[in-house]
Amino acid sequence: MSRLLGGTLERVCKAVLLLCLLHFLVAVILYFDVYAQHLAFFSRFSARGPARALHPAASSSSSSSNCSRPNATASSSRLPEVPSARPGPTAPMLPPCPDSPPGLVGRLLIEFTSPMPLERVQRENPGVLMGGRYTPPDCTPAQTVAVIIPFRHREHHLRYWLHYLHPILRRQRLRYGVYVINQHGEDTFNRAKLLNVGFLEALKEDAAYDCFIFSDVDLVPMDDRNLYRCGDQPRHFAIAMDKFGFRLPYAGYFGGVSGLSKAQFLRINGFPNEYWGWGGEDDDIFNRISLTGMKISRPDIRIGRYRMIKHDRDKHNEPNPQRFTKIQNTKLTMKRDGIGSVRYQVLEVSRQPLFTNITVDIGRPPSWPPRG
């Protein structure tokens, strides 16, 4: 009996001991679990708490410091401010525009019989910005081109020019701006002086211009492979006009549409200012280029074809009676007469959807002695 009682008591003691051991193990596990949770809680609090309190404290400290001492500097022990916003992602670099743009059409059909309202031209060129500025969206051009148009009373011609040239220049992947230099008043027209004005005024708007295309408003290229860019030598684009039977009229002809880099233009002292009336200024420009050791670059005659909008000669643009004498004296006059001596007054700058119009007063021609 006593043995049976002793065995039962021994088993009970062992069971109680095991229960105590199990309780101890559960308590230890729970203890470490709660400790870990508390540790994580306090870690988050210590990390976030100062950041939340940083701006109010800094603002309060700054406000208090500025109220008491307007010129006091901030304490060196103050924590740095947390930026309010992270900078956005950097725009990806665009590849260079190709030398031979892939979207060119080649020979174009040019006609001047259909009505051409400016609203239509604007709808056709949604990518052209106010002022006639355009930048290709998918590549980086090597040059920034300013197209300069000498102008007076040619609104009808200008609409056709914008209609054809904007799509051509966009297909050529050019970064460009169009500037119409409008001569104020009814005095004798001066094409070359207006081109000088256009050069200076375009650079005032954007100093990045490094290529200048000088174009008459009544000339439209018949092939978009005739690229409006500047090269190592001055460029003559309009080498085969329909009015000359699509031939170069003479070897020294440099009229219609031409292009010079900024450096080339300054090297010849720009264009002459003293050619009032029709004719002579383009031959003077050719002489300036030759006298400074440069040569004329031209496209293939099959690509350099142009259509001219037919029109009567403008009033106050009669042939210049002194043009032949002036052409013979280019060497003597080019250093004193040019971009460095041009005088004019800007009357209005108007940025239109397809071009920038700059109206200028360029003065009046000197009184010519009677002939004979």
Tab-separated table of C-alpha atoms in Angstrom:
chain	number	residue	atom	x	y	z
A	1	MET	CA	0.000	0.000	0.000
A	2	SER	CA	2.762	2.396	0.965
A	3	ARG	CA	4.695	1.498	-2.182
A	4	LEU	CA	1.677	2.264	-4.336
A	5	LEU	CA	1.146	5.590	-2.595
A	6	GLY	CA	4.798	6.480	-2.963
A	7	GLY	CA	4.802	5.704	-6.703
A	8	THR	CA	1.719	7.837	-7.284
A	9	LEU	CA	3.190	10.728	-5.341
A	10	GLU	CA	6.407	10.511	-7.362
A	11	ARG	CA	4.498	10.685	-10.660
A	12	VAL	CA	2.483	13.642	-9.421
A	13	CYS	CA	5.665	15.484	-8.479
A	14	LYS	CA	7.210	14.847	-11.865
A	15	ALA	CA	4.069	16.097	-13.615
A	16	VAL	CA	4.034	19.247	-11.502
A	17	LEU	CA	7.723	19.761	-12.247
A	18	LEU	CA	7.117	19.399	-15.978
A	19	LEU	CA	4.221	21.866	-15.806
A	20	CYS	CA	6.424	24.347	-13.976
A	21	LEU	CA	9.164	23.926	-16.560
A	22	LEU	CA	6.658	24.388	-19.382
A	23	HIS	CA	5.268	27.511	-17.696
A	24	PHE	CA	8.771	28.877	-17.313
A	25	LEU	CA	9.546	28.311	-20.997
A	26	VAL	CA	6.286	29.994	-22.088
A	27	ALA	CA	7.030	32.949	-19.817
A	28	VAL	CA	10.523	33.330	-21.268
A	29	ILE	CA	9.183	33.225	-24.835
A	30	LEU	CA	6.490	35.781	-24.067
A	31	TYR	CA	9.014	38.017	-22.344
A	32	PHE	CA	11.355	38.151	-25.323
A	33	ASP	CA	8.455	38.651	-27.735
A	34	VAL	CA	7.122	41.650	-25.792
A	35	TYR	CA	10.653	43.031	-25.465
A	36	ALA	CA	11.147	42.850	-29.206
A	37	GLN	CA	7.846	44.636	-29.830
A	38	HIS	CA	8.742	47.420	-27.426
A	39	LEU	CA	12.180	47.764	-28.970
A	40	ALA	CA	10.690	48.135	-32.466
A	41	PHE	CA	8.137	50.650	-31.186
A	42	PHE	CA	10.733	52.867	-29.570
A	43	SER	CA	13.022	52.589	-32.593
A	44	ARG	CA	10.268	53.891	-34.885
A	45	PHE	CA	9.446	56.672	-32.460
A	46	SER	CA	13.058	57.814	-32.160
A	47	ALA	CA	13.484	57.777	-35.962
A	48	ARG	CA	10.290	59.649	-36.858
A	49	GLY	CA	9.792	61.929	-33.934
A	50	PRO	CA	12.620	64.421	-34.679
A	51	ALA	CA	11.757	64.566	-38.361
A	52	ARG	CA	8.181	65.560	-37.562
A	53	ALA	CA	9.266	68.111	-35.052
A	54	LEU	CA	12.091	69.512	-37.194
A	55	HIS	CA	10.147	71.972	-39.325
A	56	PRO	CA	8.061	73.524	-36.550
A	57	ALA	CA	11.082	73.853	-34.292
A	58	ALA	CA	13.196	75.346	-37.014
A	59	SER	CA	10.388	77.677	-38.072
A	60	SER	CA	9.781	78.762	-34.494
A	61	SER	CA	13.477	79.250	-33.875
A	62	SER	CA	13.910	81.163	-37.108
A	63	SER	CA	10.867	83.309	-36.424
A	64	SER	CA	12.036	84.089	-32.913
A	65	SER	CA	15.547	84.860	-34.105
A	66	ASN	CA	14.313	87.122	-36.925
A	67	CYS	CA	11.953	89.005	-34.632
A	68	SER	CA	14.625	89.750	-32.060
A	69	ARG	CA	17.664	90.148	-34.300
A	70	PRO	CA	16.823	90.814	-37.973
A	71	ASN	CA	20.440	90.434	-39.146
A	72	ALA	CA	21.429	87.550	-36.824
A	73	THR	CA	22.799	84.389	-38.423
A	74	ALA	CA	21.402	80.966	-37.614
A	75	SER	CA	23.014	78.938	-34.856
A	76	SER	CA	25.497	76.342	-36.068
A	77	SER	CA	23.910	73.750	-33.771
A	78	ARG	CA	20.567	73.906	-35.571
A	79	LEU	CA	19.617	70.742	-37.432
A	80	PRO	CA	19.536	71.008	-41.243
A	81	GLU	CA	16.136	71.385	-42.833
A	82	VAL	CA	14.562	68.463	-44.602
A	83	PRO	CA	13.913	69.233	-48.303
A	84	SER	CA	10.240	69.889	-48.986
A	85	ALA	CA	10.295	67.995	-52.294
A	86	ARG	CA	12.667	65.705	-54.076
A	87	PRO	CA	13.941	66.823	-57.494
A	88	GLY	CA	12.207	65.192	-60.415
A	89	PRO	CA	13.933	62.761	-62.734
A	90	THR	CA	16.459	64.219	-65.171
A	91	ALA	CA	15.151	64.435	-68.749
A	92	PRO	CA	16.856	61.891	-71.020
A	93	MET	CA	19.464	63.212	-73.430
A	94	LEU	CA	18.223	63.248	-77.024
A	95	PRO	CA	20.480	61.888	-79.771
A	96	PRO	CA	21.963	64.283	-82.345
A	97	CYS	CA	19.761	64.987	-85.348
A	98	PRO	CA	20.912	63.025	-88.419
A	99	ASP	CA	22.862	64.770	-91.163
A	100	SER	CA	20.399	63.322	-93.684
A	101	PRO	CA	16.925	63.602	-92.126
A	102	PRO	CA	14.891	60.450	-92.877
A	103	GLY	CA	11.558	62.228	-93.425
A	104	LEU	CA	12.499	64.311	-96.472
A	105	VAL	CA	10.228	64.101	-99.514
A	106	GLY	CA	12.498	65.392	-102.287
A	107	ARG	CA	10.932	67.210	-105.258
A	108	LEU	CA	7.863	69.237	-104.244
A	109	LEU	CA	4.838	70.525	-106.150
A	110	ILE	CA	4.692	74.291	-105.536
A	111	GLU	CA	1.691	76.344	-106.647
A	112	PHE	CA	0.344	79.769	-105.669
A	113	THR	CA	-3.272	79.610	-106.860
A	114	SER	CA	-5.083	78.151	-103.827
A	115	PRO	CA	-6.276	80.566	-101.120
A	116	MET	CA	-3.927	80.512	-98.160
A	117	PRO	CA	-5.358	82.004	-94.937
A	118	LEU	CA	-3.013	82.171	-91.975
A	119	GLU	CA	-5.451	80.130	-89.883
A	120	ARG	CA	-4.968	77.179	-92.228
A	121	VAL	CA	-1.195	77.473	-92.072
A	122	GLN	CA	-1.360	77.583	-88.293
A	123	ARG	CA	-3.474	74.404	-88.169
A	124	GLU	CA	-0.983	72.665	-90.445
A	125	ASN	CA	1.929	73.427	-88.100
A	126	PRO	CA	0.810	72.688	-84.512
A	127	GLY	CA	4.368	72.171	-83.308
A	128	VAL	CA	5.484	75.707	-84.227
A	129	LEU	CA	5.499	77.930	-81.149
A	130	MET	CA	4.553	81.584	-80.816
A	131	GLY	CA	7.001	83.776	-82.692
A	132	GLY	CA	7.693	81.085	-85.297
A	133	ARG	CA	10.022	79.014	-83.113
A	134	TYR	CA	10.447	75.260	-83.507
A	135	THR	CA	12.642	72.562	-81.946
A	136	PRO	CA	12.584	68.882	-83.017
A	137	PRO	CA	11.078	66.730	-80.245
A	138	ASP	CA	13.181	63.628	-80.910
A	139	CYS	CA	16.743	64.842	-81.556
A	140	THR	CA	19.208	67.653	-80.817
A	141	PRO	CA	20.141	69.833	-83.830
A	142	ALA	CA	23.758	70.897	-84.281
A	143	GLN	CA	22.770	74.495	-85.113
A	144	THR	CA	20.199	77.101	-84.113
A	145	VAL	CA	18.921	78.822	-87.266
A	146	ALA	CA	17.411	82.297	-87.624
A	147	VAL	CA	15.502	82.817	-90.887
A	148	ILE	CA	15.462	86.528	-91.777
A	149	ILE	CA	12.944	87.945	-94.292
A	150	PRO	CA	13.134	91.591	-95.490
A	151	PHE	CA	9.580	92.774	-95.875
A	152	ARG	CA	7.102	95.487	-96.812
A	153	HIS	CA	3.523	95.134	-98.111
A	154	ARG	CA	3.875	91.442	-99.049
A	155	GLU	CA	1.262	89.779	-96.815
A	156	HIS	CA	-0.041	87.639	-99.677
A	157	HIS	CA	3.436	86.296	-100.412
A	158	LEU	CA	4.217	85.742	-96.739
A	159	ARG	CA	1.258	83.392	-96.298
A	160	TYR	CA	2.504	81.135	-99.101
A	161	TRP	CA	6.063	81.262	-97.754
A	162	LEU	CA	4.914	80.178	-94.284
A	163	HIS	CA	2.676	77.477	-95.765
A	164	TYR	CA	5.539	75.815	-97.622
A	165	LEU	CA	8.604	76.610	-95.516
A	166	HIS	CA	7.443	75.606	-92.033
A	167	PRO	CA	6.809	71.964	-93.041
A	168	ILE	CA	10.096	71.895	-94.979
A	169	LEU	CA	12.131	73.245	-92.070
A	170	ARG	CA	10.459	70.841	-89.639
A	171	ARG	CA	11.220	67.856	-91.887
A	172	GLN	CA	14.830	69.045	-92.035
A	173	ARG	CA	14.939	68.678	-88.215
A	174	LEU	CA	16.034	72.270	-87.648
A	175	ARG	CA	15.827	74.297	-84.458
A	176	TYR	CA	14.789	77.625	-85.944
A	177	GLY	CA	12.945	80.916	-85.634
A	178	VAL	CA	11.359	83.054	-88.372
A	179	TYR	CA	11.829	86.852	-88.288
A	180	VAL	CA	9.989	89.200	-90.654
A	181	ILE	CA	11.789	92.573	-90.698
A	182	ASN	CA	9.185	95.086	-91.801
A	183	GLN	CA	10.398	98.446	-93.142
A	184	HIS	CA	8.225	101.254	-91.790
A	185	GLY	CA	7.016	104.057	-94.034
A	186	GLU	CA	7.083	104.518	-97.788
A	187	ASP	CA	10.671	105.607	-98.356
A	188	THR	CA	12.958	103.698	-100.713
A	189	PHE	CA	13.340	100.037	-99.788
A	190	ASN	CA	16.692	98.821	-98.441
A	191	ARG	CA	16.914	95.026	-98.449
A	192	ALA	CA	20.469	94.601	-97.150
A	193	LYS	CA	20.027	97.026	-94.271
A	194	LEU	CA	16.893	95.155	-93.171
A	195	LEU	CA	18.927	91.930	-93.168
A	196	ASN	CA	21.498	93.564	-90.888
A	197	VAL	CA	18.682	94.596	-88.563
A	198	GLY	CA	17.325	91.043	-88.580
A	199	PHE	CA	20.717	89.623	-87.619
A	200	LEU	CA	21.014	91.941	-84.607
A	201	GLU	CA	17.407	91.624	-83.439
A	202	ALA	CA	17.386	87.831	-83.667
A	203	LEU	CA	20.498	87.657	-81.493
A	204	LYS	CA	18.838	89.947	-78.962
A	205	GLU	CA	16.042	87.409	-78.608
A	206	ASP	CA	18.282	84.334	-78.583
A	207	ALA	CA	22.062	84.556	-78.371
A	208	ALA	CA	22.283	80.864	-79.332
A	209	TYR	CA	21.636	81.606	-83.024
A	210	ASP	CA	24.725	80.543	-84.930
A	211	CYS	CA	23.321	80.180	-88.460
A	212	PHE	CA	21.431	82.862	-90.412
A	213	ILE	CA	19.336	82.223	-93.527
A	214	PHE	CA	18.440	85.372	-95.477
A	215	SER	CA	15.421	84.777	-97.720
A	216	ASP	CA	13.250	86.887	-99.991
A	217	VAL	CA	9.578	86.397	-99.185
A	218	ASP	CA	8.622	85.481	-102.761
A	219	LEU	CA	10.974	82.487	-103.137
A	220	VAL	CA	9.975	78.919	-102.227
A	221	PRO	CA	12.309	75.910	-102.620
A	222	MET	CA	11.080	73.083	-104.824
A	223	ASP	CA	13.069	70.371	-103.041
A	224	ASP	CA	13.295	69.840	-99.260
A	225	ARG	CA	16.739	68.239	-99.655
A	226	ASN	CA	18.034	71.800	-100.048
A	227	LEU	CA	18.947	71.923	-96.355
A	228	TYR	CA	18.764	75.336	-94.659
A	229	ARG	CA	21.992	74.942	-92.702
A	230	CYS	CA	25.331	76.724	-92.494
A	231	GLY	CA	28.627	75.115	-93.428
A	232	ASP	CA	32.313	75.870	-93.608
A	233	GLN	CA	31.682	78.417	-96.406
A	234	PRO	CA	28.816	80.868	-97.068
A	235	ARG	CA	25.933	79.089	-98.761
A	236	HIS	CA	23.870	80.203	-101.762
A	237	PHE	CA	20.622	78.213	-101.859
A	238	ALA	CA	18.538	79.790	-104.659
A	239	ILE	CA	20.778	78.871	-107.575
A	240	ALA	CA	18.080	77.820	-110.089
A	241	MET	CA	14.992	80.062	-110.100
A	242	ASP	CA	12.168	79.565	-112.549
A	243	LYS	CA	12.422	83.211	-113.679
A	244	PHE	CA	16.001	82.495	-114.869
A	245	GLY	CA	15.048	79.245	-116.590
A	246	PHE	CA	16.321	77.210	-113.607
A	247	ARG	CA	19.886	78.299	-114.280
A	248	LEU	CA	22.390	80.432	-112.398
A	249	PRO	CA	22.223	83.832	-114.161
A	250	TYR	CA	25.961	84.525	-113.678
A	251	ALA	CA	28.831	83.074	-111.668
A	252	GLY	CA	28.873	85.814	-109.010
A	253	TYR	CA	25.138	85.751	-108.336
A	254	PHE	CA	24.337	85.554	-104.592
A	255	GLY	CA	20.729	86.764	-104.487
A	256	GLY	CA	17.420	85.346	-103.360
A	257	VAL	CA	18.256	82.984	-100.503
A	258	SER	CA	21.651	82.715	-98.805
A	259	GLY	CA	23.089	81.519	-95.520
A	260	LEU	CA	26.056	82.506	-93.365
A	261	SER	CA	27.184	81.400	-89.959
A	262	LYS	CA	27.478	84.051	-87.280
A	263	ALA	CA	31.273	84.003	-87.603
A	264	GLN	CA	31.139	84.342	-91.411
A	265	PHE	CA	28.662	87.211	-91.218
A	266	LEU	CA	30.837	89.140	-88.768
A	267	ARG	CA	33.957	88.395	-90.815
A	268	ILE	CA	32.538	90.331	-93.797
A	269	ASN	CA	31.174	93.097	-91.506
A	270	GLY	CA	27.635	92.062	-92.360
A	271	PHE	CA	25.850	93.495	-95.383
A	272	PRO	CA	26.081	97.005	-96.875
A	273	ASN	CA	23.639	99.644	-95.623
A	274	GLU	CA	23.921	102.078	-98.542
A	275	TYR	CA	22.085	100.193	-101.291
A	276	TRP	CA	18.743	101.992	-101.467
A	277	GLY	CA	16.390	100.630	-104.107
A	278	TRP	CA	16.589	97.501	-106.235
A	279	GLY	CA	19.804	95.727	-107.126
A	280	GLY	CA	23.483	95.643	-106.323
A	281	GLU	CA	23.534	94.578	-102.663
A	282	ASP	CA	23.845	90.842	-103.401
A	283	ASP	CA	26.842	91.488	-105.690
A	284	ASP	CA	28.420	93.611	-102.947
A	285	ILE	CA	27.934	90.711	-100.524
A	286	PHE	CA	29.571	88.341	-103.023
A	287	ASN	CA	32.544	90.732	-103.225
A	288	ARG	CA	32.832	90.849	-99.433
A	289	ILE	CA	32.946	87.071	-99.245
A	290	SER	CA	35.616	86.864	-101.939
A	291	LEU	CA	37.707	89.676	-100.433
A	292	THR	CA	37.841	87.894	-97.069
A	293	GLY	CA	39.169	84.682	-98.621
A	294	MET	CA	35.954	82.643	-98.489
A	295	LYS	CA	34.175	80.831	-101.305
A	296	ILE	CA	30.516	80.295	-102.151
A	297	SER	CA	29.023	76.856	-101.507
A	298	ARG	CA	26.010	75.770	-103.574
A	299	PRO	CA	23.729	72.713	-103.745
A	300	ASP	CA	23.312	70.555	-106.800
A	301	ILE	CA	21.387	72.496	-109.444
A	302	ARG	CA	18.695	69.801	-109.482
A	303	ILE	CA	18.088	70.408	-105.748
A	304	GLY	CA	18.554	74.194	-105.648
A	305	ARG	CA	15.436	74.938	-107.731
A	306	TYR	CA	13.016	77.700	-106.636
A	307	ARG	CA	9.622	79.018	-107.612
A	308	MET	CA	9.083	82.773	-107.469
A	309	ILE	CA	5.666	84.301	-106.805
A	310	LYS	CA	5.046	86.566	-109.779
A	311	HIS	CA	4.436	90.208	-108.954
A	312	ASP	CA	5.005	93.707	-110.238
A	313	ARG	CA	7.942	95.723	-108.968
A	314	ASP	CA	7.141	97.368	-105.653
A	315	LYS	CA	6.692	101.096	-105.397
A	316	HIS	CA	9.702	102.872	-103.874
A	317	ASN	CA	11.974	99.994	-104.902
A	318	GLU	CA	13.182	101.403	-108.196
A	319	PRO	CA	16.593	100.348	-109.531
A	320	ASN	CA	19.457	101.974	-107.663
A	321	PRO	CA	21.253	104.291	-110.137
A	322	GLN	CA	24.490	104.122	-108.127
A	323	ARG	CA	24.653	100.335	-107.734
A	324	PHE	CA	27.336	99.695	-110.369
A	325	THR	CA	29.688	102.317	-108.918
A	326	LYS	CA	29.166	100.992	-105.402
A	327	ILE	CA	29.850	97.381	-106.443
A	328	GLN	CA	33.217	98.430	-107.872
A	329	ASN	CA	34.194	100.043	-104.546
A	330	THR	CA	33.340	97.206	-102.137
A	331	LYS	CA	36.956	96.869	-101.056
A	332	LEU	CA	37.017	100.519	-99.977
A	333	THR	CA	33.632	100.606	-98.270
A	334	MET	CA	33.150	97.217	-96.585
A	335	LYS	CA	35.112	98.073	-93.437
A	336	ARG	CA	33.154	101.244	-92.684
A	337	ASP	CA	29.745	100.222	-94.051
A	338	GLY	CA	28.167	97.136	-92.515
A	339	ILE	CA	26.892	95.593	-89.325
A	340	GLY	CA	29.047	97.898	-87.221
A	341	SER	CA	27.537	101.053	-88.715
A	342	VAL	CA	23.851	100.153	-89.106
A	343	ARG	CA	21.458	102.655	-87.489
A	344	TYR	CA	17.757	102.011	-86.978
A	345	GLN	CA	14.906	102.274	-84.508
A	346	VAL	CA	12.655	99.371	-83.520
A	347	LEU	CA	9.021	100.545	-83.549
A	348	GLU	CA	7.250	97.297	-82.707
A	349	VAL	CA	7.985	93.638	-81.978
A	350	SER	CA	4.952	91.405	-82.477
A	351	ARG	CA	5.179	87.645	-81.895
A	352	GLN	CA	2.657	85.953	-84.150
A	353	PRO	CA	1.803	82.231	-84.126
A	354	LEU	CA	4.045	81.535	-87.149
A	355	PHE	CA	6.657	84.322	-87.131
A	356	THR	CA	8.030	87.301	-85.233
A	357	ASN	CA	7.295	90.631	-86.906
A	358	ILE	CA	9.763	93.440	-86.189
A	359	THR	CA	8.787	96.827	-87.599
A	360	VAL	CA	11.728	99.218	-87.891
A	361	ASP	CA	12.528	102.712	-89.048
A	362	ILE	CA	15.776	102.500	-91.037
A	363	GLY	CA	15.862	106.161	-92.098
A	364	ARG	CA	15.846	107.656	-95.550
A	365	PRO	CA	18.282	107.456	-98.457
A	366	PRO	CA	20.641	110.351	-99.076
A	367	SER	CA	19.759	112.769	-101.837
A	368	TRP	CA	21.313	111.578	-105.070
A	369	PRO	CA	22.694	114.162	-107.488
A	370	PRO	CA	20.764	114.350	-110.765
A	371	ARG	CA	22.108	112.073	-113.475
A	372	GLY	CA	23.712	113.534	-116.587
